[in-house]
mmCIF file of C-alpha atoms and ligand atoms in Angstrom:
data_model
loop_
_atom_site.group_PDB
_atom_site.id
_atom_site.type_symbol
_atom_site.label_atom_id
_atom_site.label_comp_id
_atom_site.label_asym_id
_atom_site.label_seq_id
_atom_site.Cartn_x
_atom_site.Cartn_y
_atom_site.Cartn_z
ATOM 1 C CA UNK W 7 138.220 69.525 131.615
ATOM 2 C CA UNK W 8 136.909 66.909 134.046
ATOM 3 C CA UNK W 9 135.354 64.267 131.852
ATOM 4 C CA UNK W 10 133.727 61.117 133.245
ATOM 5 C CA UNK W 11 132.339 58.018 131.600
ATOM 6 C CA UNK W 12 129.182 56.510 133.109
ATOM 7 C CA UNK W 13 129.163 52.980 131.686
ATOM 8 C CA UNK W 14 126.265 50.546 131.802
ATOM 9 C CA UNK W 15 123.729 48.498 129.902
ATOM 10 C CA UNK W 16 120.821 50.907 130.509
ATOM 11 C CA UNK W 17 118.236 48.248 129.560
ATOM 12 C CA UNK W 18 116.404 50.591 130.095
ATOM 13 C CA UNK W 19 117.657 53.752 131.831
ATOM 14 C CA UNK W 20 115.936 54.115 135.227
ATOM 15 C CA UNK W 21 115.391 56.975 137.666
ATOM 16 C CA UNK W 22 118.247 55.394 139.676
ATOM 17 C CA UNK W 23 120.668 55.984 136.793
ATOM 18 C CA UNK W 24 119.132 59.416 136.207
ATOM 19 C CA UNK W 25 119.764 60.424 139.803
ATOM 20 C CA UNK W 26 123.446 59.402 139.670
ATOM 21 C CA UNK W 27 123.962 61.221 136.350
ATOM 22 C CA UNK W 28 122.289 64.441 137.548
ATOM 23 C CA UNK W 29 124.356 64.478 140.715
ATOM 24 C CA UNK W 30 127.484 63.616 138.712
ATOM 25 C CA UNK W 31 126.937 66.795 136.699
ATOM 26 C CA UNK W 32 127.871 68.842 139.759
ATOM 27 C CA UNK W 33 131.269 67.075 139.864
ATOM 28 C CA UNK W 34 132.236 66.866 136.191
ATOM 29 C CA UNK W 35 132.373 69.215 133.198
ATOM 30 C CA UNK W 36 131.189 66.458 130.883
ATOM 31 C CA UNK W 37 129.679 63.013 131.362
ATOM 32 C CA UNK W 38 129.705 60.474 128.565
ATOM 33 C CA UNK W 39 126.920 57.967 129.125
ATOM 34 C CA UNK W 40 128.456 54.903 127.511
ATOM 35 C CA UNK W 41 126.306 51.944 126.560
ATOM 36 C CA UNK W 42 128.479 48.832 126.542
ATOM 37 C CA UNK W 43 127.858 46.384 123.726
ATOM 38 C CA UNK W 44 128.103 42.799 124.935
ATOM 39 C CA UNK W 45 127.344 40.239 122.233
ATOM 40 C CA UNK W 46 126.645 37.520 124.844
ATOM 41 C CA UNK W 47 123.942 39.472 126.667
ATOM 42 C CA UNK W 48 120.243 39.332 125.774
ATOM 43 C CA UNK W 49 118.577 42.748 126.002
ATOM 44 C CA UNK W 50 114.906 43.735 126.207
ATOM 45 C CA UNK W 51 115.509 46.992 124.298
ATOM 46 C CA UNK W 52 117.667 47.349 121.188
ATOM 47 C CA UNK W 53 120.825 49.430 121.325
ATOM 48 C CA UNK W 54 119.071 52.160 119.304
ATOM 49 C CA UNK W 55 116.111 52.229 121.723
ATOM 50 C CA UNK W 56 118.351 52.360 124.804
ATOM 51 C CA UNK W 57 120.395 55.188 123.246
ATOM 52 C CA UNK W 58 117.255 57.062 122.225
ATOM 53 C CA UNK W 59 115.729 56.875 125.746
ATOM 54 C CA UNK W 60 118.899 58.376 127.241
ATOM 55 C CA UNK W 61 119.315 61.068 124.564
ATOM 56 C CA UNK W 62 115.715 62.163 124.981
ATOM 57 C CA UNK W 63 116.039 62.245 128.781
ATOM 58 C CA UNK W 64 119.028 64.585 128.589
ATOM 59 C CA UNK W 65 118.279 66.509 125.397
ATOM 60 C CA UNK W 66 118.465 69.840 127.241
ATOM 61 C CA UNK W 67 121.739 69.039 128.999
ATOM 62 C CA UNK W 68 124.782 70.101 126.928
ATOM 63 C CA UNK W 69 127.230 68.488 129.385
ATOM 64 C CA UNK W 70 125.926 65.001 128.555
ATOM 65 C CA UNK W 71 127.000 62.896 125.572
ATOM 66 C CA UNK W 72 125.619 59.442 124.772
ATOM 67 C CA UNK W 73 127.874 56.899 123.059
ATOM 68 C CA UNK W 74 128.192 53.151 122.596
ATOM 69 C CA UNK W 75 131.353 51.102 122.990
ATOM 70 C CA UNK W 76 132.782 47.620 122.704
ATOM 71 C CA UNK W 77 135.673 46.225 124.687
ATOM 72 C CA UNK W 78 137.259 47.413 127.908
ATOM 73 C CA UNK W 79 135.775 50.463 129.623
ATOM 74 C CA UNK W 80 139.273 51.797 130.429
ATOM 75 C CA UNK W 81 140.247 51.643 126.743
ATOM 76 C CA UNK W 82 137.110 53.578 125.858
ATOM 77 C CA UNK W 83 137.920 56.160 128.563
ATOM 78 C CA UNK W 84 141.445 56.619 127.202
ATOM 79 C CA UNK W 85 140.113 57.078 123.673
ATOM 80 C CA UNK W 86 137.677 59.708 124.917
ATOM 81 C CA UNK W 87 140.245 61.421 127.115
ATOM 82 C CA UNK W 88 138.182 60.743 130.238
ATOM 83 C CA UNK W 89 140.043 60.409 133.544
ATOM 84 C CA UNK W 90 137.079 59.204 135.600
ATOM 85 C CA UNK W 91 134.525 56.409 135.618
ATOM 86 C CA UNK W 92 131.279 57.228 137.413
ATOM 87 C CA UNK W 93 129.329 54.401 139.059
ATOM 88 C CA UNK W 94 126.363 54.210 141.395
ATOM 89 C CA UNK W 95 126.190 52.118 144.569
ATOM 90 C CA UNK W 96 122.893 50.809 145.859
ATOM 91 C CA UNK W 97 123.837 48.221 148.451
ATOM 92 C CA UNK W 98 126.674 46.049 149.792
ATOM 93 C CA UNK W 99 126.367 43.649 146.849
ATOM 94 C CA UNK W 100 126.969 46.523 144.411
ATOM 95 C CA UNK W 101 129.943 47.589 146.517
ATOM 96 C CA UNK W 102 131.633 44.176 146.454
ATOM 97 C CA UNK W 103 131.090 43.819 142.723
ATOM 98 C CA UNK W 104 132.174 47.369 141.911
ATOM 99 C CA UNK W 105 135.217 47.193 144.166
ATOM 100 C CA UNK W 106 136.720 44.310 142.176
ATOM 101 C CA UNK W 107 136.080 46.072 138.876
ATOM 102 C CA UNK W 108 137.464 49.398 140.116
ATOM 103 C CA UNK W 109 140.640 47.719 141.422
ATOM 104 C CA UNK W 110 141.094 45.903 138.121
ATOM 105 C CA UNK W 111 140.572 49.076 136.121
ATOM 106 C CA UNK W 112 143.064 50.863 138.337
ATOM 107 C CA UNK W 113 145.633 48.106 137.702
ATOM 108 C CA UNK W 114 145.212 48.593 133.977
ATOM 109 C CA UNK W 115 145.146 52.394 133.909
ATOM 110 C CA UNK W 116 145.340 55.649 135.835
ATOM 111 C CA UNK W 117 141.598 56.092 135.606
ATOM 112 C CA UNK W 118 139.839 56.726 138.926
ATOM 113 C CA UNK W 119 136.377 55.367 139.631
ATOM 114 C CA UNK W 120 134.100 57.764 141.489
ATOM 115 C CA UNK W 121 131.145 56.239 143.346
ATOM 116 C CA UNK W 122 127.973 58.020 144.289
ATOM 117 C CA UNK W 123 125.586 56.468 146.769
ATOM 118 C CA UNK W 124 122.101 56.158 145.451
ATOM 119 C CA UNK W 125 119.601 58.673 146.834
ATOM 120 C CA UNK W 126 117.356 57.232 149.495
ATOM 121 C CA UNK W 127 114.146 56.194 147.811
ATOM 122 C CA UNK W 128 115.939 55.159 144.580
ATOM 123 C CA UNK W 129 118.091 52.313 145.879
ATOM 124 C CA UNK W 130 115.558 49.591 145.111
ATOM 125 C CA UNK W 131 115.247 50.562 141.436
ATOM 126 C CA UNK W 132 117.024 48.332 138.925
ATOM 127 C CA UNK W 133 116.710 47.792 135.184
ATOM 128 C CA UNK W 134 115.967 44.103 135.787
ATOM 129 C CA UNK W 135 112.971 44.891 138.028
ATOM 130 C CA UNK W 136 111.741 47.432 135.464
ATOM 131 C CA UNK W 137 111.979 44.792 132.711
ATOM 132 C CA UNK W 138 110.033 42.332 134.857
ATOM 133 C CA UNK W 139 107.259 44.862 135.476
ATOM 134 C CA UNK W 140 107.099 45.727 131.740
ATOM 135 C CA UNK W 141 107.011 42.041 130.745
ATOM 136 C CA UNK W 142 104.047 41.535 133.059
ATOM 137 C CA UNK W 143 102.166 44.592 131.873
ATOM 138 C CA UNK W 144 102.694 46.681 135.010
ATOM 139 C CA UNK W 145 103.092 50.427 135.386
ATOM 140 C CA UNK W 146 106.715 51.599 135.475
ATOM 141 C CA UNK W 147 106.049 55.322 135.908
ATOM 142 C CA UNK W 148 107.971 56.360 139.007
ATOM 143 C CA UNK W 149 110.768 53.942 138.055
ATOM 144 C CA UNK W 150 111.946 55.273 134.672
ATOM 145 C CA UNK W 151 112.217 58.683 132.951
ATOM 146 C CA UNK W 152 109.174 59.653 130.872
ATOM 147 C CA UNK W 153 111.088 59.026 127.630
ATOM 148 C CA UNK W 154 110.965 55.275 128.345
ATOM 149 C CA UNK W 155 107.221 55.427 128.989
ATOM 150 C CA UNK W 156 106.335 56.905 125.581
ATOM 151 C CA UNK W 157 107.598 53.718 123.901
HETATM 152 P P1 ADP X 218 125.678 47.204 134.409
HETATM 153 O O1 ADP X 218 125.217 46.240 133.355
HETATM 154 O O2 ADP X 218 127.083 47.709 134.210
HETATM 155 O O3 ADP X 218 125.391 46.795 135.838
HETATM 156 P P2 ADP X 218 123.520 49.065 134.685
HETATM 157 O O4 ADP X 218 122.870 49.761 133.539
HETATM 158 O O5 ADP X 218 122.701 48.050 135.405
HETATM 159 O O6 ADP X 218 124.827 48.475 134.090
HETATM 160 O O7 ADP X 218 124.047 50.107 135.757
HETATM 161 C C1 ADP X 218 124.968 51.131 135.445
HETATM 162 C C2 ADP X 218 125.383 51.853 136.722
HETATM 163 O O8 ADP X 218 124.249 52.457 137.344
HETATM 164 C C3 ADP X 218 125.998 50.964 137.804
HETATM 165 O O9 ADP X 218 127.029 51.690 138.449
HETATM 166 C C4 ADP X 218 124.877 50.722 138.745
HETATM 167 O O10 ADP X 218 125.339 50.439 140.061
HETATM 168 C C5 ADP X 218 124.174 52.066 138.693
HETATM 169 N N1 ADP X 218 122.779 51.993 139.115
HETATM 170 C C6 ADP X 218 121.796 51.244 138.590
HETATM 171 N N2 ADP X 218 120.629 51.425 139.261
HETATM 172 C C7 ADP X 218 120.894 52.329 140.245
HETATM 173 C C8 ADP X 218 120.123 52.932 141.295
HETATM 174 N N3 ADP X 218 118.835 52.615 141.492
HETATM 175 N N4 ADP X 218 120.738 53.819 142.092
HETATM 176 C C9 ADP X 218 122.053 54.098 141.913
HETATM 177 N N5 ADP X 218 122.828 53.559 140.980
HETATM 178 C C10 ADP X 218 122.270 52.689 140.136
#
């Protein structure tokens, strides 16, 4: 069983995340979308809302599970028996940031990080831009799955 964890804040889930998850499904038997709980971070959406948006987006996909976790991602992976971490790469800045994390995770465990390049046309999408548009009353259709729009 090839099980991967796709960790993130998902505040909120975007079509960029969605794209990586859908393409990840061709590589893995199961993907756990894992919402990290960080007490120091301020979120626009509550944990319950973020979880609900993701669950609704993938309600017809039996290979997807949505969970929340605290602490190190590698510890969560071990607990869930997942050998892979899935991450998306949008640009060189993502690469530099992700590289350091992946090396650190590899030092602490046997878990491999698998990177998928964002699809062209989705690389500019980020949760922070989506939050900005929402805060200013703009239209985020085309940036997020429909489940976020029905809020
Ligand atoms: P984090 O707080 O860990 O950065 P995010 O929810 O912002 O969590 O992102 C989770 C993962 O999704 C990261 O690997 C990030 O690079 C990836 N990601 C976010 N937006 C996109 C996008 N538009 N295309 C591809 N990957 C993306």
